[in-house]
XYZ file of C-alpha atoms in Angstrom:
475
model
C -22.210 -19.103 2.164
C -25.005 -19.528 3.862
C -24.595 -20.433 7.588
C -27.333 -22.098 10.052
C -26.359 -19.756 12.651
C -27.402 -16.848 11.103
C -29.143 -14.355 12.936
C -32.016 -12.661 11.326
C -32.507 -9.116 12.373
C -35.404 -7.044 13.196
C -36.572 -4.982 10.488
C -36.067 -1.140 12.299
C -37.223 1.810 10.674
C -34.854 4.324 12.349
C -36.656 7.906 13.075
C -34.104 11.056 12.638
C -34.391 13.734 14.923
C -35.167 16.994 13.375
C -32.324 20.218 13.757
C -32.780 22.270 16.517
C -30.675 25.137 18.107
C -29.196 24.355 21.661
C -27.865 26.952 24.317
C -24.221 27.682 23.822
C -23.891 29.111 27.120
C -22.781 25.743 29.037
C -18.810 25.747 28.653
C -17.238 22.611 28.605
C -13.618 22.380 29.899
C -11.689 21.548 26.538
C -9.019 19.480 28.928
C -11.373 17.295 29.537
C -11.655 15.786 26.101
C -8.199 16.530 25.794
C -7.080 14.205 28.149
C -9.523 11.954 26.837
C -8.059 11.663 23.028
C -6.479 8.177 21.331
C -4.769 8.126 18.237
C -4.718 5.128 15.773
C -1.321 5.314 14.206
C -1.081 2.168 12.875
C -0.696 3.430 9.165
C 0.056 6.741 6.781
C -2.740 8.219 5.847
C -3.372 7.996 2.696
C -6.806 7.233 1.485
C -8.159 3.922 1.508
C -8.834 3.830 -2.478
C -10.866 6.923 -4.628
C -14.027 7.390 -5.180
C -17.024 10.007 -5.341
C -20.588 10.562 -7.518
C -20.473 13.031 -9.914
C -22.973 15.164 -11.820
C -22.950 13.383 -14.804
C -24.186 10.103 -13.104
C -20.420 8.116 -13.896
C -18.371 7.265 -10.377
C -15.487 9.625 -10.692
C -12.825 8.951 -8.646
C -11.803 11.550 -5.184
C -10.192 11.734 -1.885
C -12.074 9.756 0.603
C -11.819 6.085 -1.263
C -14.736 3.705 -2.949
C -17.915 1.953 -1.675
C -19.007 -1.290 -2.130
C -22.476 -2.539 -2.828
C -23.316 -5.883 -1.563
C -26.296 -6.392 -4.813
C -27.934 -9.156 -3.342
C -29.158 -10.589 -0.232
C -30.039 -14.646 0.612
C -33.269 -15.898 -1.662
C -33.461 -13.180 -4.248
C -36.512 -13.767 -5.919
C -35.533 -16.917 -8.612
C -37.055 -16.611 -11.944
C -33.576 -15.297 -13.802
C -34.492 -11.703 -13.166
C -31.959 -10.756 -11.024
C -28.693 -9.896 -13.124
C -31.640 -7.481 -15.199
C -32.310 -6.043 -11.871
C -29.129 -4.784 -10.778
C -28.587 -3.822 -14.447
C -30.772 -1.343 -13.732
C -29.852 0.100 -10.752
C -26.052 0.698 -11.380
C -26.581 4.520 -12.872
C -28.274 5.892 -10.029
C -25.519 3.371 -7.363
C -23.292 5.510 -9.511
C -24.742 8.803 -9.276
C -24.753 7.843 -5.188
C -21.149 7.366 -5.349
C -20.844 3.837 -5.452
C -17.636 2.665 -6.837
C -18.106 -1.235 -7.470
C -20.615 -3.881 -6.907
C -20.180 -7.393 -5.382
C -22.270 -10.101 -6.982
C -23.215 -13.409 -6.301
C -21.859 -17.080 -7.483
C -22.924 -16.593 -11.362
C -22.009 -20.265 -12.007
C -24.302 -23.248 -12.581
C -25.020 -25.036 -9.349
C -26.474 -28.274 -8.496
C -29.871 -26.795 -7.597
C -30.089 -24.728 -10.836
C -32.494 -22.374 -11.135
C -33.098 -22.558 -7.832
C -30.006 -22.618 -6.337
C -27.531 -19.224 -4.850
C -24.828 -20.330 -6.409
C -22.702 -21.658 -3.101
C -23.486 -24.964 -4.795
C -20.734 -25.149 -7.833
C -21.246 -27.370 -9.981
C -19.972 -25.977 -13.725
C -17.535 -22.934 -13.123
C -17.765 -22.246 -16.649
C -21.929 -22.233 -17.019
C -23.100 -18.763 -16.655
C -26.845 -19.575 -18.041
C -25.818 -20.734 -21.438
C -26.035 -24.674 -21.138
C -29.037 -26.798 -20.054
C -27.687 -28.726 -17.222
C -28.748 -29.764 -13.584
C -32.587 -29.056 -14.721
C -31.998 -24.922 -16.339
C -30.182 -23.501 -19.039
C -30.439 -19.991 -17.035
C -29.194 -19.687 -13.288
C -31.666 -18.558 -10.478
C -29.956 -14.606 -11.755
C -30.755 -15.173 -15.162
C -28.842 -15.905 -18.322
C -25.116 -15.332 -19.617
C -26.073 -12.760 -21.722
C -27.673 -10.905 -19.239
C -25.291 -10.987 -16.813
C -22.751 -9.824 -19.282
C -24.737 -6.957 -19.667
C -24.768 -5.985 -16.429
C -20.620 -6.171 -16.335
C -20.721 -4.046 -19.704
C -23.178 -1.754 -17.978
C -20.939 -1.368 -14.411
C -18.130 -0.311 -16.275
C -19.940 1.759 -18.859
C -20.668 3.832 -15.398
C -16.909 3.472 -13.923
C -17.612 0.833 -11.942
C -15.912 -2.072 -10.772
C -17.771 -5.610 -10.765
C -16.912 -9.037 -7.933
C -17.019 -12.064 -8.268
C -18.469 -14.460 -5.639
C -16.157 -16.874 -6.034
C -16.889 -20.801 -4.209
C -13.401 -22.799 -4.665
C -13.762 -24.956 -0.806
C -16.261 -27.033 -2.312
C -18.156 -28.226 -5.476
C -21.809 -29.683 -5.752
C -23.810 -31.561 -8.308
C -21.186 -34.221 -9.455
C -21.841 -38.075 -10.162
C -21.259 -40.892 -7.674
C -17.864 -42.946 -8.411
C -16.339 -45.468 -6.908
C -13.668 -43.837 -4.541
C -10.296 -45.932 -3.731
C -9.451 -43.621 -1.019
C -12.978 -44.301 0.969
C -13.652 -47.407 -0.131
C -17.329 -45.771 -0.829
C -18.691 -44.253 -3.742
C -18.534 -40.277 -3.909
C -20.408 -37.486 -5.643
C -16.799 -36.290 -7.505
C -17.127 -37.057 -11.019
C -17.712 -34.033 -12.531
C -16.879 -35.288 -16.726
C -19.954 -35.062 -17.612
C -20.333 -31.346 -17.370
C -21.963 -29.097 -19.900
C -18.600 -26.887 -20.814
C -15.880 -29.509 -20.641
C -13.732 -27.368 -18.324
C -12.358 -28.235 -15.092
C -14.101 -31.687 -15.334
C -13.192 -33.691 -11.909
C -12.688 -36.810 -10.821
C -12.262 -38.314 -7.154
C -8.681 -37.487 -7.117
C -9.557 -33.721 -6.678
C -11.133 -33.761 -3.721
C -9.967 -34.807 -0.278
C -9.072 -37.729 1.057
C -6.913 -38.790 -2.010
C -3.330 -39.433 -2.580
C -2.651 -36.028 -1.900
C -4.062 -36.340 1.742
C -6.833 -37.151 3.910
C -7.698 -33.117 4.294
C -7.161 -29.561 4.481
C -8.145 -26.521 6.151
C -12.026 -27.685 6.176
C -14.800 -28.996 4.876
C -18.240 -27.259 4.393
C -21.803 -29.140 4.964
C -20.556 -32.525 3.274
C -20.323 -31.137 -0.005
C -16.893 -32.799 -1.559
C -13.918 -30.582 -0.886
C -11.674 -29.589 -3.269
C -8.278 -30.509 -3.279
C -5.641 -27.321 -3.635
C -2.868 -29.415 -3.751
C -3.336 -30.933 -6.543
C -1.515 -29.414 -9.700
C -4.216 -30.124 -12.116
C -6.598 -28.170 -9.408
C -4.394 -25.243 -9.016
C -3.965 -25.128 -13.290
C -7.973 -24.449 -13.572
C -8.559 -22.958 -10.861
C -5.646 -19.833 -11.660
C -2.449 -21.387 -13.647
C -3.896 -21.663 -17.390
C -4.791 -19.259 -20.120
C -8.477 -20.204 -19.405
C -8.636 -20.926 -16.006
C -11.255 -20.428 -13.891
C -9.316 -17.031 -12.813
C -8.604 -15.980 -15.864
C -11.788 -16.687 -17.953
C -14.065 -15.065 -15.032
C -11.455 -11.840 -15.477
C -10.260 -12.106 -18.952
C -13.272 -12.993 -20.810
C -16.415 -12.304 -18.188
C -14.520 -8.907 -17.589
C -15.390 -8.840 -13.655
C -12.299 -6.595 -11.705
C -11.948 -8.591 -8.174
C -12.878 -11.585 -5.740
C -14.947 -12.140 -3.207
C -13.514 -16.019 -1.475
C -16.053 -17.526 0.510
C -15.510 -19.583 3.547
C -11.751 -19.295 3.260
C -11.409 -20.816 6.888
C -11.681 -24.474 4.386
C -8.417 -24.069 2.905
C -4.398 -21.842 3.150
C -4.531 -18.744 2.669
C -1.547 -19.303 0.197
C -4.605 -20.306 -2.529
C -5.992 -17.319 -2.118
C -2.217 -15.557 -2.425
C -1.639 -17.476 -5.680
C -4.752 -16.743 -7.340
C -4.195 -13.185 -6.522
C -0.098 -13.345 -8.188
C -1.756 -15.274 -11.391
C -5.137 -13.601 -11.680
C -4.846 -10.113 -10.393
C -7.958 -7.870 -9.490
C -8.685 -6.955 -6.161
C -9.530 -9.420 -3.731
C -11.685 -9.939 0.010
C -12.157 -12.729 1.682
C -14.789 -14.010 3.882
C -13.265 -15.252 6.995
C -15.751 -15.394 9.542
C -13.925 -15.152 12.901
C -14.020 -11.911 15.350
C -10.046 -11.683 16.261
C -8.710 -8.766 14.613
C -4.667 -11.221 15.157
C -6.266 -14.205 13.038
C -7.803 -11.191 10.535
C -4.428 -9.871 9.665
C -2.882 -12.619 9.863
C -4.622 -14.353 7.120
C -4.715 -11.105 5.236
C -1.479 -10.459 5.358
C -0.620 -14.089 4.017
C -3.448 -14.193 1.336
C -2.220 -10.767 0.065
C -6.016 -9.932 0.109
C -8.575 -7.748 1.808
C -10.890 -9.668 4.734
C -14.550 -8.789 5.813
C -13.874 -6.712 9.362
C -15.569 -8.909 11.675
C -13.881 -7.640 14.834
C -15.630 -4.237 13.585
C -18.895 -5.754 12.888
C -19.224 -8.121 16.448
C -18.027 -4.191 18.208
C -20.372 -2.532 16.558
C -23.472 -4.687 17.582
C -22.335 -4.379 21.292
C -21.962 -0.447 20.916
C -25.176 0.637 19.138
C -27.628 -2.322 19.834
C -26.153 -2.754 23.448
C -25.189 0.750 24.441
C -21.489 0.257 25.114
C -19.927 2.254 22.353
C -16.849 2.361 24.658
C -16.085 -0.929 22.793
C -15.228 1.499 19.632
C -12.096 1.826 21.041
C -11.058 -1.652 20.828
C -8.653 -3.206 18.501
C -10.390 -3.791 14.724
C -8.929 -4.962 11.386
C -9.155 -0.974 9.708
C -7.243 -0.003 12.858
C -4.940 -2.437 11.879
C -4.507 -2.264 8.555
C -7.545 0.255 6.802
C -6.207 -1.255 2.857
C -6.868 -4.629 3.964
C -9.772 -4.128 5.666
C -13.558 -3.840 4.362
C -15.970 -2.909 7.127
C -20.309 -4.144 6.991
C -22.954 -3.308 8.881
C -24.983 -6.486 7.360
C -24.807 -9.100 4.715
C -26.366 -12.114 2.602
C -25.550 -14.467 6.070
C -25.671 -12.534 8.800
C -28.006 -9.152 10.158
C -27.615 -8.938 13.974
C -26.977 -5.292 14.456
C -30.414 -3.813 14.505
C -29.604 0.103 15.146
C -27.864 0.034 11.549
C -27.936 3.947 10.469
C -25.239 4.662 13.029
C -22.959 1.827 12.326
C -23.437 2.697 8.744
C -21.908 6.532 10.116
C -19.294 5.127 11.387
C -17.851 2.760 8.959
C -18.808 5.538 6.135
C -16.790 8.383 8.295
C -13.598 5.655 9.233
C -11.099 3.884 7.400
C -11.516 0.718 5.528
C -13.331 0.070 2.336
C -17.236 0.143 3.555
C -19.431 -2.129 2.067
C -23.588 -1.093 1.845
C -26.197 -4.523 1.755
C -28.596 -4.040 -0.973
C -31.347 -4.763 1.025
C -30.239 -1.710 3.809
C -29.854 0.701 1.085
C -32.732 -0.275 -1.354
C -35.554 -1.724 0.919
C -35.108 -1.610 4.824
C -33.096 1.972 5.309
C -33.861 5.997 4.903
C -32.046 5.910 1.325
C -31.426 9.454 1.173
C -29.579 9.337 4.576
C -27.511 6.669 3.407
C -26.643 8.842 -0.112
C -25.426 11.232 2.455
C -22.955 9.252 3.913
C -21.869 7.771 0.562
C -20.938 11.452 -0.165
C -19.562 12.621 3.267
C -16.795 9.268 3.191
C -16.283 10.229 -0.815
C -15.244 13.850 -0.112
C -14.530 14.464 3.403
C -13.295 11.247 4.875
C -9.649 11.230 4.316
C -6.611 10.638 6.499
C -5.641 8.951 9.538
C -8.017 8.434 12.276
C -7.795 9.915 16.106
C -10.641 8.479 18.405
C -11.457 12.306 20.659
C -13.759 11.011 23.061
C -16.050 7.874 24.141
C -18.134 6.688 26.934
C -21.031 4.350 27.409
C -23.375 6.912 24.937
C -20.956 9.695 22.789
C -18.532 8.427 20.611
C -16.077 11.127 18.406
C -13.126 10.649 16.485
C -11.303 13.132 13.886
C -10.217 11.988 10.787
C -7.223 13.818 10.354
C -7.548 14.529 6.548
C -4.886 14.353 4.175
C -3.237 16.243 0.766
C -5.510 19.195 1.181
C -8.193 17.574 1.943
C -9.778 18.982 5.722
C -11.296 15.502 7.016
C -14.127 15.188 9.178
C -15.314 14.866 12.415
C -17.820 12.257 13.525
C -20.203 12.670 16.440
C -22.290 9.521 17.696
C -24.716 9.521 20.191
C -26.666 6.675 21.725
C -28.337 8.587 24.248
C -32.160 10.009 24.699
C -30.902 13.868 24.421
C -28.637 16.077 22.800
C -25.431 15.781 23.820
C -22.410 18.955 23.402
C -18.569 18.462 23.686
C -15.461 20.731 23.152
C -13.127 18.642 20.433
C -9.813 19.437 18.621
C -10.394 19.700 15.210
C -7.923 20.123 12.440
C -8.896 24.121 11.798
C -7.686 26.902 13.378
C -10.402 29.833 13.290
C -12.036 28.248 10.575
C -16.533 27.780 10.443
C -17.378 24.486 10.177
C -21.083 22.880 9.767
C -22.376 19.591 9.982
C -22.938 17.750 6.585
C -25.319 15.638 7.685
C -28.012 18.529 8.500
C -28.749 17.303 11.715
C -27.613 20.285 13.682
C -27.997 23.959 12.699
C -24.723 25.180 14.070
C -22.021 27.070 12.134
C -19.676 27.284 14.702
C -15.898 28.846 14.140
C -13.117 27.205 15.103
C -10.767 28.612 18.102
C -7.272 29.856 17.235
C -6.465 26.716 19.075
C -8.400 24.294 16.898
C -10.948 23.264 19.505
C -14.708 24.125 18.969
C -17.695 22.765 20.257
C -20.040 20.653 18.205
C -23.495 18.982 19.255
C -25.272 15.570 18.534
C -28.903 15.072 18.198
C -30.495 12.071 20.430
C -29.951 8.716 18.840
C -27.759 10.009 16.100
C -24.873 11.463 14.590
C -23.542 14.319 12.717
C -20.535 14.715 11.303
C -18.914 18.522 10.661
C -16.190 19.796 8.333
C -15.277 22.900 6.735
C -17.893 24.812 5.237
C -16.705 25.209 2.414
């Protein structure tokens, strides 16, 4: 949804520093990373999901887990183009190594043509019926965005659902017992003659005065209501069920879920199935896992996206070692550098290295990857978290300008490690890896070094100026 507060970001071309060779001669004292190490223990290991590009174009599934593809941003050109738009970029998100895309509310809303979507009115209008002043929606028609779906999973990819159940938009006004006013909830008249509404579904009513919250006025939908829940998830062609049963899309993206229990979200998930986030817009990592944990559902990292702001645009990427939602729980967690509603971290390429290189399921904003970022450099990263970043995470080092953490790899797999650097110069450290007398390179290309490995494990590595690289086994 979205919010008046947003924060528009500056539009940064970020310059890469070319590879250069550095004297090796300075020896670092390997204690004093060693004493310097903090390991994030909080979980087993295992990879977040699968997922990696392969030759033939198709997203094959491998050891470092799946990326997400935020494929749209706010005001995508209206017009109905949109869903043919994406349709056409999915083999070469594929051939990247993108594993599913997230799309936006595909339902008739009360602005129509014009509107985002975050306006339901029709849950059941895709662009096939001529109501609220369109037949198609501002993305285009019902065939075309059916086509798209067919086309995702033609290329192994998974396809999201935007999915607006706090409020609806576009009904009739009604004479309301429960205000003593008349209300925009009568919702018979629409086009598909599902889910039609009255006054009764929406708060107050004899179910209550309210819930959760309410969004911007719009009438709020009442979850407590039986006949709600059955077309929202319960029946054969519920909302729930006809988006993932007959529209064929794999998973959920709930917005605003701060309006209503996260038990909705829970229940959708035990009727519908698919895989589920939801977008709950609050910076403590205890109220992220808590409502995770009782929605049964992924949630957007915000304590990783308000921490990564203060480290890259303000310097302080000490603040990477506070407490985040993938430190908490990495399968429940899906880490952003940007999105539809908010852009306020303006140094984006390393925030986009560090959720690509840590656990959690990292999501990429079309608008980054296709308009505002070095492309290739991001394709890089898609590839390094596919194949290299696997395993639990250890945080090696940090101060005000060099962040490094190891992740620890896992079932063969070698892992990575991740070198950040805010500062105006390179930068050299001595870290533990997971190799013993092993040569290792950096995948990014930044840096030219093939060191080996001691017997020990500990090597050291270099960072260009305002960058990162990030070094495995060359192999």
């Amino acid at each position: 949804m979205k919010k008046t507060h947003v924060l528009v970001s500056m539009l940064v071309l970020l310059a890469f520093n070319a590879c250069q060779d550095r004297d090796e001669n300075e020896n670092l004292k390997k204690e004093e990373v060693h004493n310097k190490i903090v390991n994030v223990t909080s979980h087993d290991g295992r990879p977040f999901s699968t997922g990696s590009g392969s030759a033939a174009g198709k997203f094959v599934s491998g050891p470092g887990g799946g990326v997400l593809m935020q494929g749209f941003y706010w005001d995508v050109p209206e017009g109905g183009t949109w869903w043919n738009v994406v349709k056409d970029k999915l083999t070469a998100w594929s051939d990247s190594g993108i594993s599913a895309v997230w799309l936006p509310p595909a339902s008739k809303a009360q602005n129509g043509a014009y509107s985002m979507g975050y306006d339901p009115t029709d849950y059941y209008d895709f662009g096939n019926f001529n109501q609220n002043g369109s037949v198609e929606t501002r993305f285009g028609s019902r065939t075309e965005l059916e086509a798209l779906i067919t086309k995702a999973h033609a290329e192994n990819m998974q396809v999201y659902a935007d999915i607006v159940i706090n409020h609806n938009s576009g009904g009739q006004s009604q004479a309301n017992p429960f205000t003593g006013t008349n209300t925009w909830t009568d919702f018979s008249g629409i086009a598909s003659g599902k889910f039609q509404r009255s006054y009764n579904d929406f708060y107050k009513n004899s179910y209550g005065n309210n819930d959760e919250g309410a969004f911007g006025g719009f009438p709020d939908l009442c979850h407590a209501n039986p006949y709600v829940q059955d077309w929202l998830w319960g029946r054969d062609d519920s909302v729930g069920k006809y988006y993932k049963n007959v529209m064929k899309f794999d998973g959920w993206r709930f917005d605003y879920v701060k309006g209503f229990g996260p038990w909705v979200v829970n229940t959708w998930n035990s009727n519908v199935g698919g895989f589920s986030v939801g977008e709950l817009w609050d910076s403590n990592v205890n109220t992220l896992e808590w409502w995770a944990n009782n929605a049964n559902s992924s949630v957007f990292d915000f304590a990783a996206y308000y921490k990564m702001d203060e480290a890259f645009d303000n310097g302080n990427l000490n603040v990477l070692n506070d407490d985040m939602m993938w430190k908490r729980n990495p399968y429940k967690a899906v880490t952003f550098v940007a999105n539809h509603d908010t852009d306020i971290i303006n140094n984006k390429v390393p925030a986009y290295a560090y959720i690509l290189t840590h656990e959690g399921y990292p999501t990429i904003f079309y608008r980054d990857y296709e308009e505002w970022l070095n492309k290739e450099r991001l394709n890089n990263l898609i590839w390094i978290h596919n194949n290299k970043a696997t395993g639990t995470t250890s945080i090696l080092y940090t101060d005000n300008d060099e962040y490094i953490a190891r992740r620890n790899g896992y079932n063969g797999n070698p892992g990575l490690v991740v070198y950040i650097n805010n500062s105006s110069s390179w930068q050299e450290r001595w870290v533990e890896t997971n190799w013993s007398s092993k040569q290792i390179k950096d995948f990014t290309g930044h840096s030219s070094w093939y060191p080996t490995t001691q017997g020990d494990k500990y090597v050291k590595i270099q960072c260009p100026p305002n960058s990162y690289s990030i070094w495995s086994l060359n192999q």
